[in-house]
Short mmCIF file of C-alpha atoms in Angstrom, two decimals:
data_model
loop_
_atom_site.label_atom_id
_atom_site.label_comp_id
_atom_site.label_asym_id
_atom_site.label_seq_id
_atom_site.Cartn_x
_atom_site.Cartn_y
_atom_site.Cartn_z
CA MET A 18 -16.11 -84.94 33.64
CA THR A 19 -14.28 -87.24 31.27
CA VAL A 20 -10.56 -87.76 31.05
CA ALA A 21 -10.50 -86.07 27.70
CA SER A 22 -12.02 -82.94 29.22
CA ARG A 23 -9.43 -82.81 31.98
CA SER A 24 -6.58 -83.15 29.49
CA TRP A 25 -7.91 -80.01 27.67
CA ILE A 26 -8.11 -77.90 30.84
CA VAL A 27 -4.51 -78.49 31.90
CA PRO A 28 -2.84 -76.94 28.83
CA MET A 29 -5.14 -73.91 29.05
CA SER A 30 -4.18 -73.35 32.68
CA MET A 31 -0.53 -73.55 31.81
CA ALA A 32 -1.04 -71.01 29.02
CA ILE A 33 -2.61 -68.58 31.50
CA LEU A 34 0.27 -69.05 33.92
CA LEU A 35 2.86 -68.51 31.23
CA THR A 36 1.30 -65.21 30.16
CA GLY A 37 0.14 -64.23 33.58
CA CYS A 38 2.69 -61.55 34.33
CA GLY A 39 1.72 -59.24 31.50
CA THR A 40 -2.00 -59.89 31.97
CA VAL A 41 -1.97 -59.17 35.67
CA ASP A 42 -0.11 -55.90 35.13
CA ARG A 43 -2.71 -54.70 32.64
CA VAL A 44 -5.61 -55.76 34.81
CA THR A 45 -4.10 -53.99 37.79
CA ASP A 46 -3.76 -50.85 35.72
CA MET A 47 -7.42 -51.05 34.72
CA PHE A 48 -8.71 -51.72 38.23
CA GLY A 49 -7.23 -49.68 41.00
CA SER A 50 -3.92 -48.23 39.79
CA SER A 51 -3.71 -44.42 40.01
CA LYS A 52 -1.10 -44.32 37.26
CA PRO A 53 -1.76 -44.10 33.52
CA SER A 54 -0.47 -46.95 31.38
CA GLU A 55 3.07 -45.63 31.52
CA THR A 56 4.93 -48.69 30.34
CA ARG A 57 4.31 -51.53 28.08
CA SER A 58 5.53 -55.03 28.61
CA GLY A 59 9.02 -55.34 27.23
CA GLY A 60 10.17 -51.84 28.39
CA GLY A 61 8.45 -49.65 25.65
CA LYS A 62 7.91 -45.83 25.74
CA SER A 63 5.29 -44.22 27.93
CA PHE A 64 2.43 -42.13 26.62
CA VAL A 65 4.54 -38.98 27.24
CA GLY A 66 7.46 -40.52 25.40
CA GLU A 67 5.32 -41.40 22.37
CA ARG A 68 3.86 -37.88 22.22
CA ALA A 69 7.36 -36.45 22.51
CA VAL A 70 8.43 -38.40 19.44
CA ALA A 71 5.49 -37.00 17.47
CA LEU A 72 6.16 -33.44 18.68
CA ASP A 73 9.81 -33.80 17.72
CA GLY A 74 8.74 -34.29 14.10
CA ASP A 75 6.34 -31.35 14.35
CA LEU A 76 9.15 -29.16 15.66
CA GLU A 77 11.44 -30.06 12.77
CA ARG A 78 8.74 -29.23 10.24
CA LEU A 79 7.88 -25.98 12.03
CA ARG A 80 11.53 -24.90 12.04
CA ALA A 81 11.81 -25.62 8.32
CA THR A 82 8.66 -23.57 7.67
CA GLN A 83 9.95 -20.66 9.75
CA LYS A 84 13.25 -20.64 7.87
CA GLU A 85 11.46 -20.76 4.52
CA ARG A 86 9.13 -17.87 5.47
CA ALA A 87 11.99 -15.75 6.80
CA GLU A 88 14.00 -16.27 3.61
CA ALA A 89 10.99 -15.45 1.44
CA THR A 90 10.36 -12.28 3.44
CA ALA A 91 13.98 -11.20 3.01
CA ARG A 92 13.84 -11.88 -0.74
CA LEU A 93 10.66 -9.85 -1.22
CA LYS A 94 11.97 -6.96 0.88
CA GLY A 95 15.18 -6.95 -1.15
CA ALA A 96 13.26 -6.97 -4.43
CA ALA A 97 11.06 -4.06 -3.31
CA GLN A 98 14.07 -2.06 -2.11
CA ALA A 99 15.92 -2.64 -5.39
CA GLU A 100 12.96 -1.38 -7.42
CA THR A 101 12.54 1.55 -5.03
CA ALA A 102 16.17 2.56 -5.48
CA ALA A 103 15.87 2.28 -9.27
CA TYR A 104 12.70 4.38 -9.22
CA ASN A 105 14.27 7.08 -7.05
CA GLY A 106 17.31 7.24 -9.32
CA THR A 107 15.18 7.64 -12.44
CA VAL A 108 12.95 10.28 -10.85
CA GLN A 109 15.98 12.20 -9.61
CA GLU A 110 17.48 12.22 -13.08
CA ILE A 111 14.23 13.53 -14.56
CA ALA A 112 14.07 16.25 -11.91
CA GLU A 113 17.66 17.34 -12.58
CA ARG A 114 17.08 17.55 -16.32
CA LEU A 115 13.93 19.58 -15.80
CA GLN A 116 15.76 21.87 -13.41
CA ALA A 117 18.51 22.41 -15.97
CA GLY A 118 15.93 23.28 -18.61
CA SER A 119 13.87 21.12 -20.93
CA GLY A 120 11.15 21.79 -23.44
CA PRO A 121 7.61 20.51 -23.15
CA LEU A 122 6.98 16.83 -23.91
CA ASN A 123 10.65 15.90 -24.18
CA PRO A 124 10.51 12.32 -25.55
CA GLN A 125 13.54 11.22 -23.55
CA LEU A 126 11.99 12.42 -20.32
CA LEU A 127 8.69 10.77 -21.24
CA ASN A 128 10.54 7.47 -21.74
CA GLN A 129 12.26 7.89 -18.40
CA TRP A 130 8.92 8.65 -16.76
CA THR A 131 7.50 5.45 -18.28
CA GLU A 132 10.49 3.56 -16.89
CA ALA A 133 9.85 5.06 -13.44
CA ARG A 134 6.23 3.94 -13.58
CA SER A 135 7.34 0.42 -14.48
CA HIS A 136 9.44 0.37 -11.30
CA LEU A 137 6.34 1.37 -9.33
CA ALA A 138 4.36 -1.42 -11.02
CA ARG A 139 7.00 -3.98 -10.03
CA VAL A 140 6.94 -2.76 -6.43
CA ASP A 141 3.16 -3.16 -6.52
CA GLU A 142 3.55 -6.74 -7.79
CA THR A 143 6.03 -7.44 -5.00
CA VAL A 144 3.58 -6.10 -2.42
CA SER A 145 0.93 -8.46 -3.82
CA ARG A 146 3.32 -11.37 -3.31
CA MET A 147 4.00 -10.12 0.21
CA ARG A 148 0.28 -10.22 0.96
CA ALA A 149 0.06 -13.82 -0.28
CA LEU A 150 3.03 -14.74 1.92
CA ASP A 151 1.39 -12.94 4.84
CA ALA A 152 -1.70 -15.14 4.43
CA ASP A 153 0.49 -18.26 4.59
CA LEU A 154 2.30 -16.88 7.62
CA THR A 155 -0.97 -16.28 9.40
CA ALA A 156 -1.79 -20.00 9.18
CA ASP A 157 1.79 -20.94 10.15
CA ARG A 158 1.70 -18.68 13.21
CA ALA A 159 -1.56 -20.25 14.39
CA ARG A 160 -0.06 -23.73 14.01
CA GLY A 161 3.07 -22.65 15.87
CA ARG A 162 1.05 -21.33 18.79
CA PHE A 163 -0.97 -24.55 18.90
CA LEU A 164 2.15 -26.73 18.99
CA ALA A 165 3.76 -24.53 21.64
CA GLU A 166 0.65 -24.92 23.80
CA THR A 167 0.73 -28.69 23.19
CA GLY A 168 4.32 -28.78 24.45
CA ARG A 169 3.37 -26.88 27.59
CA SER A 170 0.44 -29.22 28.22
CA LEU A 171 2.55 -32.35 27.73
CA ALA A 172 5.03 -31.15 30.33
CA GLY A 173 2.27 -31.38 32.93
CA VAL A 174 1.42 -35.02 32.21
CA GLY A 175 2.81 -37.49 34.75
CA GLY A 176 4.25 -40.95 34.24
CA ALA A 177 7.32 -39.99 32.21
CA THR A 178 10.84 -41.16 32.88
CA GLU A 179 13.56 -38.65 33.68
CA ALA A 180 14.91 -38.84 30.12
CA GLU A 181 11.44 -38.35 28.64
CA ALA A 182 10.69 -35.41 30.93
CA ALA A 183 13.98 -33.75 29.90
CA ARG A 184 13.15 -34.31 26.27
CA VAL A 185 9.71 -32.74 26.73
CA ARG A 186 11.30 -29.66 28.32
CA ASP A 187 13.63 -29.29 25.34
CA LEU A 188 10.71 -29.67 22.95
CA GLN A 189 8.67 -27.12 24.89
CA ALA A 190 11.50 -24.55 24.64
CA GLY A 191 12.10 -25.28 20.95
CA LEU A 192 8.43 -24.99 20.03
CA ALA A 193 8.01 -21.73 21.96
CA ALA A 194 11.12 -20.22 20.33
CA THR A 195 10.06 -21.25 16.82
CA ALA A 196 6.53 -19.94 17.33
CA ALA A 197 8.01 -16.61 18.52
CA ALA A 198 10.28 -16.50 15.46
CA LEU A 199 7.27 -17.04 13.19
CA ASP A 200 5.45 -14.20 14.93
CA ALA A 201 8.47 -11.93 14.48
CA THR A 202 8.68 -12.77 10.77
CA GLY A 203 4.95 -12.12 10.37
CA ASN A 204 5.21 -8.76 12.13
CA GLU A 205 8.20 -7.79 10.01
CA LEU A 206 6.36 -8.66 6.82
CA ALA A 207 3.20 -6.81 7.90
CA ALA A 208 5.23 -3.69 8.68
CA GLU A 209 6.92 -3.88 5.27
CA ILE A 210 3.55 -4.22 3.53
CA ARG A 211 2.28 -1.09 5.31
CA THR A 212 5.43 0.87 4.50
CA GLN A 213 5.45 -0.09 0.83
CA THR A 214 1.72 0.55 0.44
CA GLU A 215 2.05 4.06 1.87
CA TRP A 216 5.14 4.70 -0.25
CA LEU A 217 3.36 3.56 -3.41
CA ALA A 218 0.43 5.88 -2.77
CA THR A 219 2.77 8.83 -2.24
CA GLU A 220 4.97 8.07 -5.23
CA ARG A 221 2.03 7.58 -7.57
CA ARG A 222 0.96 11.14 -6.76
CA ARG A 223 4.51 12.33 -7.16
CA SER A 224 4.78 10.53 -10.47
CA ASP A 225 1.60 12.22 -11.72
CA THR A 226 3.03 15.58 -10.68
CA LEU A 227 6.27 14.78 -12.44
CA LEU A 228 4.40 13.90 -15.63
CA ALA A 229 2.72 17.30 -15.56
CA ALA A 230 6.17 18.88 -15.27
CA VAL A 231 7.48 16.82 -18.20
CA ARG A 232 4.49 17.84 -20.31
CA THR A 233 5.06 21.52 -19.64
CA GLY A 234 8.84 21.53 -19.30
CA ALA A 235 8.60 23.14 -15.85
CA ALA A 236 11.18 22.72 -13.12
CA ALA A 237 10.84 19.64 -10.96
CA PRO A 238 9.89 19.68 -7.27
CA ARG A 239 12.58 21.03 -5.01
CA ALA A 240 12.03 18.52 -2.21
CA GLU A 241 10.70 15.05 -1.61
CA PRO A 242 6.97 14.98 -0.86
CA VAL A 243 5.93 14.20 2.67
CA ALA A 244 4.58 10.67 3.05
CA GLY A 245 0.81 10.62 2.88
CA ARG A 246 0.53 14.10 1.36
CA ALA A 247 0.36 15.26 -2.24
CA ALA A 248 3.56 16.54 -3.76
CA PRO A 249 3.84 20.30 -4.39
CA LEU A 250 3.41 21.79 -7.81
CA PRO A 251 6.66 21.19 -9.73
CA PHE A 252 8.21 24.61 -9.82
CA ALA A 253 10.35 26.72 -7.54
CA ALA A 254 8.98 29.75 -5.74
CA PRO A 255 10.45 33.02 -7.07
CA SER A 256 12.82 35.09 -4.99
CA ALA A 257 12.21 38.77 -4.38
CA SER A 258 14.62 39.67 -7.16
CA ALA A 259 13.44 37.02 -9.61
CA ALA A 260 12.04 38.10 -12.92
CA ALA A 261 8.31 37.97 -13.37
CA PRO A 262 7.03 34.80 -15.04
CA ALA A 263 6.58 34.90 -18.76
CA PRO A 264 3.03 34.92 -20.16
CA ALA A 265 1.60 31.60 -21.15
CA ALA A 266 1.55 30.69 -24.79
CA PRO A 267 -1.91 31.23 -26.39
CA VAL A 268 -4.09 28.16 -26.20
CA PRO A 269 -7.26 28.10 -28.30
CA GLY A 270 -10.45 27.56 -26.32
CA ILE A 271 -9.31 28.90 -22.96
CA ALA A 272 -9.76 32.37 -21.53
CA PRO A 273 -6.78 34.09 -19.92
CA ALA A 274 -6.22 34.05 -16.18
CA PRO A 275 -6.50 37.43 -14.49
CA ALA A 276 -3.73 38.90 -12.43
CA VAL A 277 -3.73 37.72 -8.81
CA ALA A 278 -3.44 40.31 -6.10
CA ALA A 279 -0.23 39.99 -4.09
CA PRO A 280 -0.77 39.14 -0.42
CA ALA A 281 2.23 41.19 0.68
CA PRO A 282 4.10 44.16 -0.83
CA ALA A 283 7.39 42.25 -0.76
CA VAL A 284 6.26 39.96 -3.55
CA ALA A 285 7.21 41.07 -7.04
CA PRO A 286 4.25 42.12 -9.20
CA LEU A 287 2.90 39.71 -11.78
CA ALA A 288 3.50 40.10 -15.45
CA ALA A 289 0.61 41.40 -17.50
CA ALA A 290 -1.94 38.79 -18.40
CA PRO A 291 -1.69 37.43 -21.94
CA ALA A 292 -3.98 38.77 -24.58
CA PRO A 293 -7.34 37.01 -24.90
CA VAL A 294 -7.17 34.02 -27.21
CA ALA A 295 -10.74 32.79 -26.96
CA SER A 296 -13.74 33.99 -28.88
CA PHE A 297 -15.99 34.04 -25.82
CA ARG A 298 -16.27 36.14 -22.72
CA PRO A 299 -16.52 33.98 -19.61
CA THR A 300 -19.64 34.54 -17.54
CA SER A 301 -19.17 35.06 -13.82
CA VAL A 302 -20.85 32.85 -11.23
CA ASP A 303 -21.97 34.23 -7.86
CA GLY A 304 -20.53 37.58 -8.87
CA ARG A 305 -17.00 36.19 -8.98
CA ARG A 306 -14.67 36.63 -11.90
CA PRO A 307 -13.28 33.27 -13.11
CA PHE A 308 -9.60 32.72 -12.47
CA VAL A 309 -9.56 30.39 -15.50
CA ALA A 310 -12.47 29.69 -17.86
CA ILE A 311 -12.46 26.81 -20.34
CA ARG A 312 -15.10 26.34 -23.02
CA PHE A 313 -15.80 22.78 -24.11
CA GLY A 314 -17.27 22.93 -27.59
CA ARG A 315 -17.39 20.21 -30.18
CA GLU A 316 -13.63 19.78 -29.92
CA GLU A 317 -12.00 19.41 -26.53
CA PRO A 318 -9.52 22.22 -25.86
CA ASP A 319 -5.90 21.60 -24.93
CA TYR A 320 -6.13 23.49 -21.67
CA GLU A 321 -3.50 21.91 -19.43
CA ARG A 322 -0.57 24.21 -20.29
CA ALA A 323 -2.52 27.43 -19.75
CA LEU A 324 -4.12 26.02 -16.60
CA TYR A 325 -0.75 24.96 -15.27
CA ASP A 326 0.79 28.39 -15.89
CA ALA A 327 -2.14 30.08 -14.13
CA LEU A 328 -1.92 27.75 -11.13
CA ARG A 329 1.81 28.25 -10.98
CA VAL A 330 1.40 31.98 -10.55
CA ALA A 331 -1.34 31.57 -7.94
CA VAL A 332 0.49 29.00 -5.83
CA GLU A 333 3.70 31.04 -5.91
CA ARG A 334 1.69 33.92 -4.44
CA ASP A 335 -0.16 31.84 -1.85
CA PRO A 336 0.83 28.17 -1.27
CA ALA A 337 -2.37 27.62 0.76
CA ILE A 338 -4.67 28.90 -1.98
CA ARG A 339 -7.85 26.93 -2.71
CA PHE A 340 -9.99 26.69 -5.82
CA ASP A 341 -13.56 25.96 -6.82
CA VAL A 342 -14.00 24.09 -10.11
CA VAL A 343 -17.48 24.85 -11.44
CA ALA A 344 -19.28 23.06 -14.28
CA VAL A 345 -21.30 25.85 -15.94
CA VAL A 346 -24.19 24.72 -18.14
CA PRO A 347 -26.72 26.82 -20.13
CA ARG A 348 -29.80 27.62 -18.08
CA ASP A 349 -32.11 26.79 -20.99
CA GLY A 350 -31.06 23.14 -20.86
CA ARG A 351 -29.45 23.06 -24.29
CA GLY A 352 -26.16 21.86 -22.81
CA ASP A 353 -25.36 18.39 -21.53
CA ALA A 354 -25.19 18.66 -17.75
CA LYS A 355 -23.55 15.25 -17.36
CA ARG A 356 -20.88 16.13 -19.89
CA ALA A 357 -20.23 19.45 -18.16
CA ALA A 358 -19.86 17.72 -14.81
CA ALA A 359 -17.47 15.21 -16.37
CA ASN A 360 -15.44 18.07 -17.84
CA ALA A 361 -15.21 19.75 -14.43
CA THR A 362 -14.11 16.48 -12.85
CA LYS A 363 -11.45 16.10 -15.51
CA VAL A 364 -10.14 19.62 -14.91
CA ALA A 365 -10.07 19.03 -11.15
CA ARG A 366 -8.20 15.77 -11.72
CA SER A 367 -5.65 17.62 -13.86
CA MET A 368 -5.18 20.14 -11.06
CA ARG A 369 -4.54 17.38 -8.54
CA ALA A 370 -2.13 15.72 -10.93
CA MET A 371 -0.24 19.01 -10.96
CA GLY A 372 0.16 18.74 -7.21
CA LEU A 373 -2.87 20.33 -5.58
CA SER A 374 -4.53 18.34 -2.82
CA GLU A 375 -8.19 17.36 -2.79
CA ASP A 376 -8.79 19.96 -0.08
CA GLN A 377 -7.57 22.63 -2.49
CA THR A 378 -10.00 21.70 -5.27
CA ARG A 379 -13.77 21.60 -4.82
CA THR A 380 -16.10 20.73 -7.72
CA TYR A 381 -19.75 21.60 -8.22
CA GLU A 382 -22.25 22.52 -10.95
CA ARG A 383 -24.20 25.73 -11.68
CA PRO A 384 -26.69 26.63 -14.43
CA GLN A 385 -26.01 29.98 -16.07
CA GLY A 386 -27.79 32.10 -18.64
CA GLY A 387 -26.15 33.74 -21.61
CA ILE A 388 -23.91 30.83 -22.64
CA SER A 389 -24.32 28.40 -25.52
CA ASP A 390 -21.69 25.76 -24.73
CA PRO A 391 -20.76 24.07 -21.45
CA GLN A 392 -17.85 25.74 -19.68
CA VAL A 393 -15.62 24.95 -16.73
CA HIS A 394 -14.66 27.86 -14.49
CA VAL A 395 -11.89 27.80 -11.92
CA TYR A 396 -12.41 30.30 -9.09
CA ILE A 397 -10.19 31.26 -6.20
CA ARG A 398 -12.16 30.14 -3.18
CA ARG A 399 -13.28 32.80 -0.77
CA ARG A 400 -11.96 32.53 2.76
#
């Protein structure tokens, strides 16, 4: 070996010696040490300490998200409650004016009814926004649970200093609390969505019933409808000493309703049925006499007022009464069966809008001889 070669080896050996401390530590860690690489040369953070720093940032962001979601939930609940209160006030005012006495199709009441429906529409929009927020919260809750589990896992990793271990415990508690707060906000929002959805369904039915009352000028419902059930027909039941109801005004195209037998002697007798106003005699189906018969000729009859008055009398007599709505078509096929079925569906829908439940109205179709135009018959269902 030449002298020049030896002079090159000496500086390299000195370089290894100068850096030997750090190199030996790392080699020892790689070959035989049972510890993870806890420390770096120069006194840096351990693996646990570095993860704690990252989790600290995650916790701050998660807390900000939870606060934002909670505030948004409170805002949406407040908006829905404000519209609900406005709707209830408007509906109550309509009911009071109807109770005091109002003619059919009062334009002021119709405007108020339109206003009430706009409140319902705004509640519906708010519920849609709640559902969008609920979707965001679902993702946030999953992230919160993941970070809380990460904090628990990090607490079980060894090699941390006392200060780092204490910091991990604080992070673990903060992440668990924030994840629980996100879950609570999500549950609160989900419960509000369910409540408002059920309320909307009930109030839409009530609003339809109220519109029927405004159209006819009848008294409004005496009590709030039960959630999940159709509202009652909008009129008060007569007392024993109350005067008999007045006959319905003649309506072209609809046959009169017959008198309904009283279920008990204590009920006051009905007023005489109004004189026939139609030019046809309704044909019975299955041997039953129609309670109401409507003929649909070239022009559609305005049947709702007479139908409402007939139903009013029947329901006052028996609140549990049930009806069959029958589409009657000529047996010779001259009538339009689809049109007759659509007419029967429309009449049944009108009856439900007046407050009858779906269980109280059953619709079907029957061919019948001796008629020239499609008819819709309403029968009292046999028990």
